Coordinates of C-alpha atoms in Angstrom, one line a residue:
Chain A
M1 CA -43.6 100.6 20.5
A2 CA -45.1 103.8 21.8
G3 CA -48.8 103.9 22.4
K4 CA -50.9 106.8 21.2
E5 CA -50.8 108.5 24.6
D6 CA -47.1 108.0 24.9
L7 CA -46.5 110.0 21.8
H8 CA -47.6 113.1 23.8
K9 CA -44.9 112.6 26.5
P10 CA -41.9 114.7 25.8
L11 CA -39.4 112.1 27.1
Q12 CA -39.5 108.5 28.1
L13 CA -36.6 106.3 29.1
K14 CA -37.1 102.6 29.8
G15 CA -34.3 100.5 31.3
V16 CA -31.5 102.6 29.8
K17 CA -28.0 101.3 30.3
K18 CA -24.8 102.8 29.0
L19 CA -21.4 101.1 29.0
F20 CA -18.3 103.1 28.1
K21 CA -15.1 101.4 27.1
K22 CA -12.4 102.1 29.6
G23 CA -9.2 100.6 28.2
L24 CA -9.1 97.5 26.1
K25 CA -11.2 95.1 28.2
E26 CA -12.6 97.2 31.0
K27 CA -15.9 98.8 30.7
K28 CA -17.6 101.5 32.9
E29 CA -21.3 101.4 33.5
A30 CA -22.4 105.0 33.3
L31 CA -26.1 104.3 33.5
K32 CA -27.6 101.2 35.1
G33 CA -31.1 100.7 33.8
V34 CA -32.6 104.1 34.2
S35 CA -36.4 104.5 33.7
L36 CA -37.9 107.9 33.7
Q37 CA -40.9 109.8 32.2
I38 CA -41.2 113.5 31.8
E39 CA -44.8 114.9 31.8
R40 CA -45.9 117.7 29.5
G41 CA -45.9 121.0 31.2
E42 CA -43.7 120.2 34.2
I43 CA -40.3 121.4 35.3
F44 CA -38.2 118.4 36.2
G45 CA -34.9 118.7 37.9
L46 CA -32.2 116.0 37.7
L47 CA -29.9 116.1 40.7
G48 CA -26.7 114.2 41.2
P49 CA -23.1 114.6 42.2
N50 CA -20.3 115.0 39.6
G51 CA -19.9 111.8 37.6
A52 CA -23.4 110.5 38.4
G53 CA -24.3 110.2 34.8
K54 CA -26.5 113.2 34.4
S55 CA -24.9 114.6 31.2
T56 CA -24.8 111.1 29.7
L57 CA -28.5 110.7 30.4
V58 CA -29.3 114.0 28.7
K59 CA -27.2 113.2 25.7
I60 CA -28.9 109.8 25.4
A61 CA -32.3 111.6 25.6
L62 CA -31.2 113.7 22.6
G63 CA -29.8 110.9 20.6
L64 CA -26.3 112.2 20.9
I65 CA -25.1 109.1 22.7
I66 CA -26.4 105.7 21.7
P67 CA -27.5 103.6 24.7
S68 CA -26.1 100.1 25.2
E69 CA -29.5 98.9 26.2
G70 CA -33.1 100.2 26.8
E71 CA -35.6 102.3 25.0
V72 CA -35.7 106.1 24.6
L73 CA -38.5 108.1 23.1
L74 CA -38.3 111.8 22.5
N75 CA -41.6 113.3 21.5
G76 CA -42.6 109.7 20.8
H77 CA -39.8 109.1 18.3
N78 CA -36.3 107.6 18.4
P79 CA -34.1 110.6 19.4
S80 CA -31.6 109.9 16.7
K81 CA -34.2 110.9 14.1
P82 CA -34.4 114.6 13.3
Q83 CA -38.2 114.7 13.6
A84 CA -37.9 113.7 17.3
K85 CA -36.1 117.0 18.0
K86 CA -38.7 119.2 16.5
G87 CA -39.9 121.6 19.2
V88 CA -37.0 120.6 21.5
G89 CA -34.3 123.1 22.7
Y90 CA -31.1 122.1 24.4
L91 CA -28.4 124.2 26.1
P92 CA -25.2 122.2 26.9
E93 CA -23.2 122.8 30.0
H94 CA -20.3 125.3 29.5
F95 CA -21.7 126.4 26.1
R96 CA -19.3 128.8 24.3
P97 CA -20.6 130.3 21.1
P98 CA -18.0 131.0 18.4
S99 CA -15.7 133.6 19.9
R100 CA -15.3 135.8 16.8
L101 CA -19.0 136.2 16.1
T102 CA -21.3 138.8 17.6
P103 CA -24.5 137.7 19.3
E104 CA -26.4 139.3 16.4
T105 CA -24.6 137.2 13.8
F106 CA -24.8 134.0 15.9
M107 CA -28.5 134.6 16.6
A108 CA -29.2 135.1 12.9
F109 CA -27.8 131.6 12.3
A110 CA -29.7 130.2 15.4
G111 CA -32.8 132.0 14.2
E112 CA -32.6 130.5 10.7
M113 CA -32.1 127.1 12.2
G114 CA -35.1 128.0 14.4
S115 CA -37.1 129.0 11.4
L116 CA -37.3 125.3 10.6
S117 CA -40.1 125.4 13.2
D118 CA -43.5 126.9 12.5
N119 CA -43.5 130.2 14.5
P120 CA -40.0 131.3 15.5
L121 CA -39.0 134.4 17.4
S122 CA -36.9 137.0 15.7
P123 CA -33.2 136.9 16.8
T124 CA -33.5 140.3 18.3
D125 CA -36.7 139.4 20.2
A126 CA -34.9 136.3 21.6
L127 CA -31.9 138.5 22.8
T128 CA -34.3 140.9 24.4
L129 CA -36.3 138.1 26.0
V130 CA -33.2 136.8 27.8
G131 CA -32.3 140.3 28.9
L132 CA -29.0 140.8 27.1
E133 CA -28.2 144.5 27.0
R134 CA -28.4 146.0 23.6
S135 CA -24.8 147.3 23.7
A136 CA -23.6 143.7 23.8
W137 CA -25.4 142.6 20.7
S138 CA -22.7 143.8 18.3
R139 CA -19.7 142.9 20.5
Q140 CA -17.6 139.9 19.6
M141 CA -18.5 136.9 21.8
R142 CA -15.0 136.7 23.3
R143 CA -15.5 140.1 24.8
L144 CA -18.7 139.1 26.7
S145 CA -18.9 137.9 30.3
K146 CA -19.8 134.3 31.2
G147 CA -23.2 135.4 32.3
M148 CA -23.8 137.2 29.0
L149 CA -22.7 134.1 27.0
Q150 CA -25.1 132.0 29.0
R151 CA -27.9 134.5 28.0
V152 CA -26.9 134.2 24.4
G153 CA -27.0 130.4 24.7
L154 CA -30.5 130.6 26.3
A155 CA -31.6 132.9 23.5
S156 CA -30.5 130.4 20.9
V157 CA -32.5 127.8 22.6
L158 CA -35.7 129.9 22.9
V159 CA -35.5 131.4 19.4
H160 CA -37.5 128.6 17.7
R161 CA -40.2 128.6 20.4
P162 CA -39.6 125.1 21.6
S163 CA -42.3 123.3 23.7
F164 CA -39.7 121.2 25.6
I165 CA -36.3 122.5 26.7
I166 CA -33.4 120.5 28.2
L167 CA -30.9 122.6 30.1
D168 CA -27.5 121.4 31.4
E169 CA -26.5 123.5 34.4
P170 CA -28.3 126.6 33.1
L171 CA -27.6 128.8 36.2
S172 CA -23.9 128.1 36.4
G173 CA -21.7 131.2 35.9
L174 CA -24.5 133.6 36.5
D175 CA -24.6 136.3 39.2
P176 CA -27.5 136.4 41.7
I177 CA -29.4 138.9 39.4
G178 CA -28.7 136.7 36.3
R179 CA -29.9 133.6 38.2
H180 CA -33.1 135.4 39.3
D181 CA -33.7 136.6 35.7
V182 CA -33.2 133.2 34.2
K183 CA -35.4 131.5 36.8
E184 CA -38.1 134.1 36.0
L185 CA -37.7 133.3 32.4
L186 CA -38.0 129.6 32.9
M187 CA -41.1 130.0 35.1
Q188 CA -42.6 132.2 32.4
F189 CA -41.8 129.6 29.8
N190 CA -43.4 127.0 31.9
A191 CA -46.5 129.1 32.6
Q192 CA -47.0 129.3 28.9
G193 CA -47.2 125.5 28.8
G194 CA -43.5 124.7 28.1
T195 CA -41.8 121.6 29.6
I196 CA -38.4 121.9 31.2
F197 CA -35.8 119.3 32.1
L198 CA -32.8 120.6 33.9
N199 CA -29.7 119.2 35.2
S200 CA -28.2 121.1 38.2
H201 CA -26.2 120.6 41.2
I202 CA -27.3 123.9 42.7
L203 CA -30.0 122.5 45.0
A204 CA -31.4 125.8 46.1
D205 CA -32.3 126.6 42.5
I206 CA -33.9 123.3 41.9
G207 CA -35.9 123.5 45.1
N208 CA -38.0 126.5 44.2
L209 CA -38.2 125.9 40.5
C210 CA -39.0 122.2 39.9
H211 CA -42.3 120.3 40.2
R212 CA -40.5 117.0 40.4
V213 CA -36.9 115.9 40.9
G214 CA -34.9 112.8 40.2
I215 CA -31.7 111.8 42.1
L216 CA -29.1 110.1 40.0
H217 CA -26.2 108.5 41.8
Q218 CA -23.5 106.3 40.2
G219 CA -25.7 105.6 37.2
S220 CA -28.8 104.6 39.2
L221 CA -31.9 106.7 39.7
L222 CA -32.4 106.6 43.5
F223 CA -35.6 108.7 43.6
V224 CA -38.2 110.3 41.3
G225 CA -41.0 112.4 42.7
K226 CA -42.1 115.7 44.3
I227 CA -39.7 117.5 46.6
E228 CA -42.2 117.1 49.5
E229 CA -42.2 113.3 48.9
L230 CA -38.3 113.3 49.0
L231 CA -38.4 115.3 52.3
A232 CA -41.0 112.9 53.7
K233 CA -39.1 109.8 52.6
T234 CA -35.8 110.9 54.1
G235 CA -37.3 112.6 57.1
R236 CA -35.4 115.8 56.5
A237 CA -36.6 119.4 56.4
Q238 CA -34.2 120.7 53.7
L239 CA -33.7 119.5 50.1
E240 CA -29.9 119.6 50.6
E241 CA -30.1 117.3 53.6
A242 CA -32.5 115.0 51.9
F243 CA -30.3 114.8 48.9
L244 CA -27.3 114.0 51.0
A245 CA -29.2 111.4 52.9
M246 CA -30.3 109.7 49.7
V247 CA -26.8 109.7 48.2
K248 CA -25.0 108.7 51.4
G249 CA -27.6 106.1 52.1
E250 CA -26.8 104.5 48.8
K251 CA -23.1 104.7 49.6
D252 CA -23.6 103.0 52.9
A253 CA -25.7 100.2 51.5
Chain B
M1 CA -30.8 120.7 1.7
R2 CA -31.8 123.9 3.4
K3 CA -30.1 122.9 6.7
T4 CA -27.0 121.8 4.8
A5 CA -26.8 125.2 3.0
L6 CA -27.4 127.0 6.2
L7 CA -24.5 125.2 7.9
A8 CA -22.3 125.8 4.9
R9 CA -23.0 129.5 5.0
F10 CA -22.4 129.6 8.8
T11 CA -19.1 127.8 8.3
L12 CA -18.0 130.3 5.7
I13 CA -18.9 133.3 8.0
Q14 CA -17.1 131.7 10.9
G15 CA -14.0 131.0 8.7
I16 CA -13.7 134.4 7.3
K17 CA -13.9 136.0 10.7
E18 CA -11.1 133.8 12.0
R19 CA -7.8 135.6 12.5
F20 CA -6.0 132.7 11.0
F21 CA -7.8 133.2 7.6
V22 CA -6.8 136.9 7.6
G23 CA -3.3 136.0 8.6
L24 CA -3.0 133.6 5.7
L25 CA -4.0 136.3 3.2
V26 CA -1.4 138.7 4.7
L27 CA 1.2 136.0 4.4
L28 CA 0.2 135.4 0.8
V29 CA 0.8 139.1 -0.1
F30 CA 4.2 138.9 1.5
T31 CA 5.2 135.7 -0.4
F32 CA 4.0 137.2 -3.6
A33 CA 6.1 140.3 -3.1
L34 CA 9.0 138.1 -2.5
S35 CA 8.4 136.0 -5.6
Q36 CA 8.1 139.2 -7.7
Y37 CA 11.5 140.2 -6.4
I38 CA 13.0 136.8 -7.3
G39 CA 11.3 137.0 -10.7
I40 CA 13.0 140.4 -11.5
L41 CA 16.3 138.8 -10.6
S42 CA 15.8 135.8 -12.9
L43 CA 17.5 135.8 -16.2
A44 CA 15.0 134.0 -18.4
N45 CA 11.2 133.8 -18.4
P46 CA 10.5 135.8 -15.2
V47 CA 6.7 135.3 -15.7
K48 CA 7.1 131.5 -15.4
V49 CA 9.4 131.9 -12.4
V50 CA 6.9 134.2 -10.6
T51 CA 4.0 131.8 -11.5
D52 CA 6.0 128.8 -10.1
L53 CA 6.8 130.5 -6.9
G54 CA 3.3 132.0 -6.5
T55 CA 1.7 128.6 -7.1
S56 CA 4.0 127.0 -4.5
S57 CA 3.1 129.6 -1.9
I58 CA -0.6 129.3 -2.6
T59 CA -0.3 125.4 -2.4
F60 CA 1.4 125.7 1.0
L61 CA -1.0 128.2 2.4
A62 CA -4.1 126.4 1.1
L63 CA -2.9 123.2 2.8
A64 CA -2.5 125.2 6.0
L65 CA -6.0 126.5 5.6
I66 CA -7.4 123.0 5.2
L67 CA -5.5 121.6 8.1
F68 CA -6.5 124.5 10.5
F69 CA -10.2 124.4 9.7
A70 CA -11.0 120.9 8.8
I71 CA -8.9 119.2 11.5
T72 CA -9.9 121.5 14.4
F73 CA -13.6 121.9 13.7
L74 CA -15.0 118.8 15.2
Y75 CA -12.8 118.9 18.3
K76 CA -13.4 122.6 18.9
E77 CA -17.2 122.3 18.4
R78 CA -17.4 119.4 20.7
E79 CA -15.5 121.2 23.4
E80 CA -17.4 124.4 23.1
G81 CA -20.8 122.7 22.9
M82 CA -21.7 124.0 19.4
L83 CA -21.8 120.4 18.0
L84 CA -24.3 119.4 20.8
L85 CA -26.4 122.6 20.1
I86 CA -26.6 121.9 16.4
L87 CA -27.3 118.2 16.6
S88 CA -30.0 118.8 19.3
R89 CA -31.9 120.5 16.6
P90 CA -33.7 118.6 13.8
V91 CA -30.5 118.3 11.9
S92 CA -29.1 114.9 11.0
R93 CA -25.4 114.0 11.4
V94 CA -25.1 113.6 7.6
Q95 CA -26.5 117.1 7.1
Y96 CA -24.1 118.5 9.7
L97 CA -21.0 116.9 8.1
V98 CA -22.0 117.7 4.5
G99 CA -22.8 121.3 5.6
R100 CA -19.5 121.8 7.3
F101 CA -17.6 120.2 4.3
T102 CA -19.4 122.4 1.8
G103 CA -18.6 125.4 4.0
F104 CA -14.9 124.6 4.0
L105 CA -15.1 124.3 0.2
L106 CA -16.7 127.7 0.1
L107 CA -13.8 129.0 2.1
L108 CA -11.2 127.4 0.0
A109 CA -12.7 128.6 -3.3
P110 CA -12.4 132.4 -2.7
F111 CA -9.0 131.9 -1.1
L112 CA -7.7 130.3 -4.3
A113 CA -9.6 132.8 -6.5
V114 CA -8.3 135.9 -4.6
S115 CA -4.8 134.4 -4.6
F116 CA -4.6 133.8 -8.3
L117 CA -6.3 137.1 -9.2
L118 CA -3.7 138.9 -7.1
L119 CA -0.9 136.9 -8.8
A120 CA -2.4 137.7 -12.2
G121 CA -2.7 141.4 -11.3
L122 CA 0.9 141.6 -10.2
Q123 CA 2.1 139.9 -13.4
M124 CA 0.0 142.3 -15.5
A125 CA 1.3 145.3 -13.6
I126 CA 5.0 144.3 -13.8
Y127 CA 5.3 142.3 -17.0
S128 CA 2.2 143.5 -18.9
R129 CA 1.2 139.8 -19.5
V130 CA -0.1 136.9 -17.6
Y131 CA 1.3 133.3 -17.7
Q132 CA -0.8 131.5 -20.4
G133 CA -2.2 128.6 -18.3
L134 CA -2.7 130.6 -15.1
P135 CA -6.5 130.6 -15.0
W136 CA -6.5 126.7 -14.9
I137 CA -4.0 126.4 -12.1
P138 CA -6.5 127.3 -9.3
V139 CA -9.0 124.8 -10.7
A140 CA -6.4 122.0 -10.4
L141 CA -5.5 123.1 -6.9
F142 CA -9.2 123.3 -5.9
L143 CA -9.8 119.8 -7.1
K144 CA -6.7 118.4 -5.3
F145 CA -7.5 120.3 -2.1
S146 CA -11.1 119.2 -2.1
V147 CA -9.9 115.6 -1.9
V148 CA -7.5 116.5 0.9
L149 CA -10.3 118.3 2.7
A150 CA -12.7 115.3 2.4
F151 CA -9.9 113.2 3.9
A152 CA -9.2 115.7 6.7
V153 CA -12.9 115.6 7.6
L154 CA -12.8 111.8 7.7
S155 CA -9.8 111.7 9.8
S156 CA -11.2 114.2 12.3
V157 CA -14.2 112.0 12.7
F158 CA -12.2 108.8 13.0
F159 CA -9.4 109.9 15.4
T160 CA -10.2 111.0 18.9
E161 CA -7.0 113.1 19.2
Q162 CA -6.5 116.2 17.2
I163 CA -2.8 115.6 16.7
T164 CA -3.4 112.1 15.3
S165 CA -5.9 113.5 12.8
L166 CA -3.4 116.2 11.8
L167 CA -0.6 113.7 11.3
A168 CA -2.9 111.3 9.3
T169 CA -3.9 114.1 7.0
I170 CA -0.3 115.3 6.4
S171 CA 0.7 111.7 5.8
F172 CA -2.1 111.2 3.3
Y173 CA -1.1 114.3 1.5
V174 CA 2.6 113.3 1.3
V175 CA 1.8 109.7 0.2
C176 CA -0.6 110.9 -2.5
Q177 CA 1.9 113.5 -3.6
L178 CA 4.8 111.0 -3.9
S179 CA 3.1 107.8 -4.8
H180 CA 3.7 108.1 -8.5
Q181 CA 7.4 108.9 -8.1
A182 CA 7.8 106.0 -5.5
T183 CA 6.2 103.6 -8.0
L184 CA 8.5 104.6 -10.7
I185 CA 11.6 104.2 -8.5
A186 CA 10.4 100.9 -7.0
S187 CA 9.7 99.5 -10.5
Q188 CA 13.3 100.1 -11.5
G189 CA 14.6 98.6 -8.3
S190 CA 15.3 94.9 -7.6
N191 CA 12.6 94.4 -4.9
P192 CA 9.4 93.2 -6.6
F193 CA 7.5 93.3 -3.3
A194 CA 8.2 97.0 -2.8
A195 CA 7.2 97.6 -6.4
K196 CA 3.9 95.8 -5.8
I197 CA 3.2 97.8 -2.6
T198 CA 3.9 101.2 -4.2
L199 CA 1.8 100.3 -7.2
M200 CA -1.1 99.2 -5.0
V201 CA -0.9 102.5 -3.0
E202 CA -0.8 104.6 -6.1
R203 CA -3.9 102.7 -7.5
T204 CA -5.9 102.8 -4.2
L205 CA -5.2 106.4 -3.1
P206 CA -5.7 109.5 -5.3
S207 CA -2.5 110.2 -7.2
F208 CA -1.6 113.9 -7.0
E209 CA 0.7 113.5 -10.0
L210 CA -2.5 113.9 -12.0
Y211 CA -3.2 117.3 -10.5
K212 CA 0.1 118.9 -11.4
P213 CA -1.0 122.5 -12.1
F214 CA 1.1 123.2 -15.2
K215 CA 0.3 119.8 -16.7
F216 CA -3.4 120.3 -15.9
A217 CA -3.4 123.8 -17.5
Q218 CA -2.1 122.4 -20.8
A219 CA -4.3 119.2 -20.8
P220 CA -7.4 118.9 -23.1
L221 CA -10.8 119.5 -21.6
E222 CA -11.6 115.7 -21.6
Y223 CA -8.7 115.2 -19.2
K224 CA -10.0 118.0 -16.9
L225 CA -13.5 116.6 -16.8
L226 CA -12.1 113.1 -16.1
L227 CA -10.1 114.5 -13.2
L228 CA -13.2 116.2 -11.9
F229 CA -15.0 112.9 -11.9
Y230 CA -12.0 111.1 -10.4
S231 CA -11.9 113.7 -7.5
L232 CA -15.6 113.5 -6.9
L233 CA -15.4 109.7 -6.5
Y234 CA -12.8 110.1 -3.7
I235 CA -14.7 113.0 -2.1
V236 CA -18.0 111.1 -2.0
A237 CA -16.2 108.0 -0.7
F238 CA -14.5 109.9 2.1
I239 CA -17.5 111.8 3.1
L240 CA -19.8 108.7 3.1
L241 CA -17.3 106.9 5.3
A242 CA -17.1 109.9 7.6
T243 CA -20.9 110.1 8.0
A244 CA -21.1 106.4 8.6
L245 CA -18.5 106.7 11.3
L246 CA -20.2 109.8 12.9
E247 CA -23.6 108.1 12.9
R248 CA -22.1 105.4 15.2
K249 CA -20.2 107.8 17.4
D250 CA -21.1 109.0 20.9
I251 CA -20.9 112.8 21.0

């Protein structure tokens, strides 16, 4: 059971395992007893190569995948319960809003879903906040670029003023200006007290954005801590080198 | 309740904006024009002929509507991330499924209403009268297709492949449509096992013989109410089963 103090932690995972059926008898262990705690007000970056189990971990955190073993608490509640997701925003990887709708129509829906929270933003404010140009608001989504769609996705996450956001590869598909803008937006969100958990394989982005990082490889969490601690532990000067050293070290072992 | 209503409204907006929905309406107008032409050529009771042909066209197109929307929604939403986005909000899986199902019903109802209004309008314009039982025919079709819709939602939750779900729903429709006839034929045959099986199928699954539009139009109100209750039982059972399955499913 969660203690009173634990209820204030946005996310807690204790010994989380996930086995996926692979054929009739064979099973694949996607997560091998992952324990992790996200502190309020921090930006946490989860790093890992493709197939490491990052998306599975995020989906378990949100109650979208049921863990085979272990305990998960989102805002102190079982994540499968709707009340656990109050104040939580999530943007999946490769998110594509309905192609025939315009950002305005879609945001009206997202805004109404958001109005289930106490103090939501207006849909237009959210679109302005993510920097989507006004001329794109009434264009069908299928006519928007990948970067624009990513901004619409972010707007739909921020519209209900969440205190904790989980983003799966939020910078993928964005041009350098878009990446800069989104990073600015995330830092601004964090400066206002928001907590961010992001999955990314773009190490350079993680490096100057996150307070702490975790390295997930083949379902195991190899490291959790500050970037300086990771650099010190591996004896490398760059995050990319340190990441490779951790992952390859695990492979060699 | 509010979240369910919101999802239902969103489903309706999404559906209306789909090109497929507009395409079905265009096809409907074309088949009506064709049925009017055949009606003019018929020797006796052209209004009945036109109503028959029109009802058949609407039945076919309504089935296409259900198969397109109900079968594809879960797969498409999972692929595009909409399902994840919605379920990461304080929305339960039950609310999601009931909201989507209600949205499909809201899409089906105006489709049937517009179709029959158009049919009635054409009959009035050409023959200066409307087939007597016409207003009840869309009600019978709506009840029947609500049951098919509930099954389509269940099969799209149950099967991981879209094509399997589609085949299961078409099979369900065909079996329900033919179960009564099959029971009659089997009961007159020499194989008691086949007779038992067909009877069991007819008693377990909804029998679409009961929904025959012209029979329904002439039936007393008690029959209509009983059929509403009968349909609701199957709808609730299928949706409950679908939500129980979705609750246990990894998304």
